[in-house]
Amino acid sequence: MRDWICGFFMAWGMFLAIPCPRKIWSESARQKMLVCMPLVGLLAGGVWAGAWLLLRGAPGPVRAAVCAAAPWLVTGFMHLDGYMDVCDAVLSRRDLATRQRILKDSHCGAFAVICMVLLAMGQWSLFLAAEDVSWLGLLLIPAATRACAGLAVLGLRPMGTSQYAAMGPARGGYGAVLWVLLALSVGLPLWLDGSFGPLAAAVGYGLAVWYGFRNLDGMSGDISGFALTLGELCGCGAAILWR
């Protein structure tokens, strides 16, 4: 049990900008940290859903700006960094070795800037057009994408330069737990609220991680951030447009 508690706070401290009440680390809890990612997603989703509910009476552009940026702010822009890195690498259309080198380059290229502008415009426009959004859908979209992220990290071959390469094979049925958490994240909004947001987010994550994996020949944290960002955009689109 101690490792599970440790894994939860490790995931919180690593993947959220919200101050973590316990800053701890244990190598034995590293894979449990991945299983706890959907729970961290609930915290991010709580901020997202809360922003939507609190700003219902605010001017449309202001509400749209806050709700579009909320999932990025609550993670300290960590996943946006991966999104921009992957856009720079893949859209360079160079050979594999050069794409992998660009992925690790700390400089921001033109493709990253262009894709970031398009992403921000798209997410802001969706919330600006929204007349109503399922708060349950917003709550569980980050949980669904993080369950997918855990499954991708455990199941896909890591890039040689990725921190995931040292993690080793999955043990203890962690993948099964993540599948259950993903099913709950997707199924509850469908059953209780008719919201397709988390389902669309999971599908979007899967397609984006396949694209990144195929073009960069392996799984990494940047690819996971890229897929998570696009998955949340897909989830927003479904939650807002498919009502």
PDB file of C-alpha atoms in Angstrom, residues 77-89 111-112 114-120 221-227 229-230 233:
ATOM      1  CA  PHE A  77       2.498  23.281 -19.954  1.00  0.00           C
ATOM      2  CA  MET A  78       4.408  19.984 -19.697  1.00  0.00           C
ATOM      3  CA  HIS A  79       2.372  18.160 -22.326  1.00  0.00           C
ATOM      4  CA  LEU A  80       2.360  21.182 -24.653  1.00  0.00           C
ATOM      5  CA  ASP A  81       6.150  20.986 -24.670  1.00  0.00           C
ATOM      6  CA  GLY A  82       5.955  17.412 -25.963  1.00  0.00           C
ATOM      7  CA  TYR A  83       3.303  18.397 -28.497  1.00  0.00           C
ATOM      8  CA  MET A  84       5.504  21.146 -29.910  1.00  0.00           C
ATOM      9  CA  ASP A  85       8.627  18.962 -29.953  1.00  0.00           C
ATOM     10  CA  VAL A  86       6.863  16.198 -31.887  1.00  0.00           C
ATOM     11  CA  CYS A  87       5.371  18.692 -34.363  1.00  0.00           C
ATOM     12  CA  ASP A  88       8.830  20.127 -35.007  1.00  0.00           C
ATOM     13  CA  ALA A  89      10.361  16.668 -35.478  1.00  0.00           C
ATOM     14  CA  PHE A 111       6.531  24.070 -37.110  1.00  0.00           C
ATOM     15  CA  ALA A 112       6.085  24.022 -33.333  1.00  0.00           C
ATOM     16  CA  ILE A 114       2.505  27.175 -36.166  1.00  0.00           C
ATOM     17  CA  CYS A 115       0.992  24.046 -34.623  1.00  0.00           C
ATOM     18  CA  MET A 116       0.700  25.713 -31.207  1.00  0.00           C
ATOM     19  CA  VAL A 117      -1.185  28.647 -32.734  1.00  0.00           C
ATOM     20  CA  LEU A 118      -3.550  26.280 -34.549  1.00  0.00           C
ATOM     21  CA  LEU A 119      -4.114  24.240 -31.388  1.00  0.00           C
ATOM     22  CA  ALA A 120      -4.872  27.316 -29.278  1.00  0.00           C
ATOM     23  CA  GLY A 221       7.358  11.259 -22.992  1.00  0.00           C
ATOM     24  CA  ASP A 222       7.196  13.822 -25.791  1.00  0.00           C
ATOM     25  CA  ILE A 223       5.043  11.520 -27.905  1.00  0.00           C
ATOM     26  CA  SER A 224       2.762  10.887 -24.943  1.00  0.00           C
ATOM     27  CA  GLY A 225       2.398  14.648 -24.386  1.00  0.00           C
ATOM     28  CA  PHE A 226       1.678  15.142 -28.090  1.00  0.00           C
ATOM     29  CA  ALA A 227      -1.011  12.463 -28.062  1.00  0.00           C
ATOM     30  CA  THR A 229      -2.823  17.211 -26.040  1.00  0.00           C
ATOM     31  CA  LEU A 230      -4.540  16.144 -29.255  1.00  0.00           C
ATOM     32  CA  LEU A 233      -8.751  18.552 -28.161  1.00  0.00           C
TER      33      LEU A 233
END
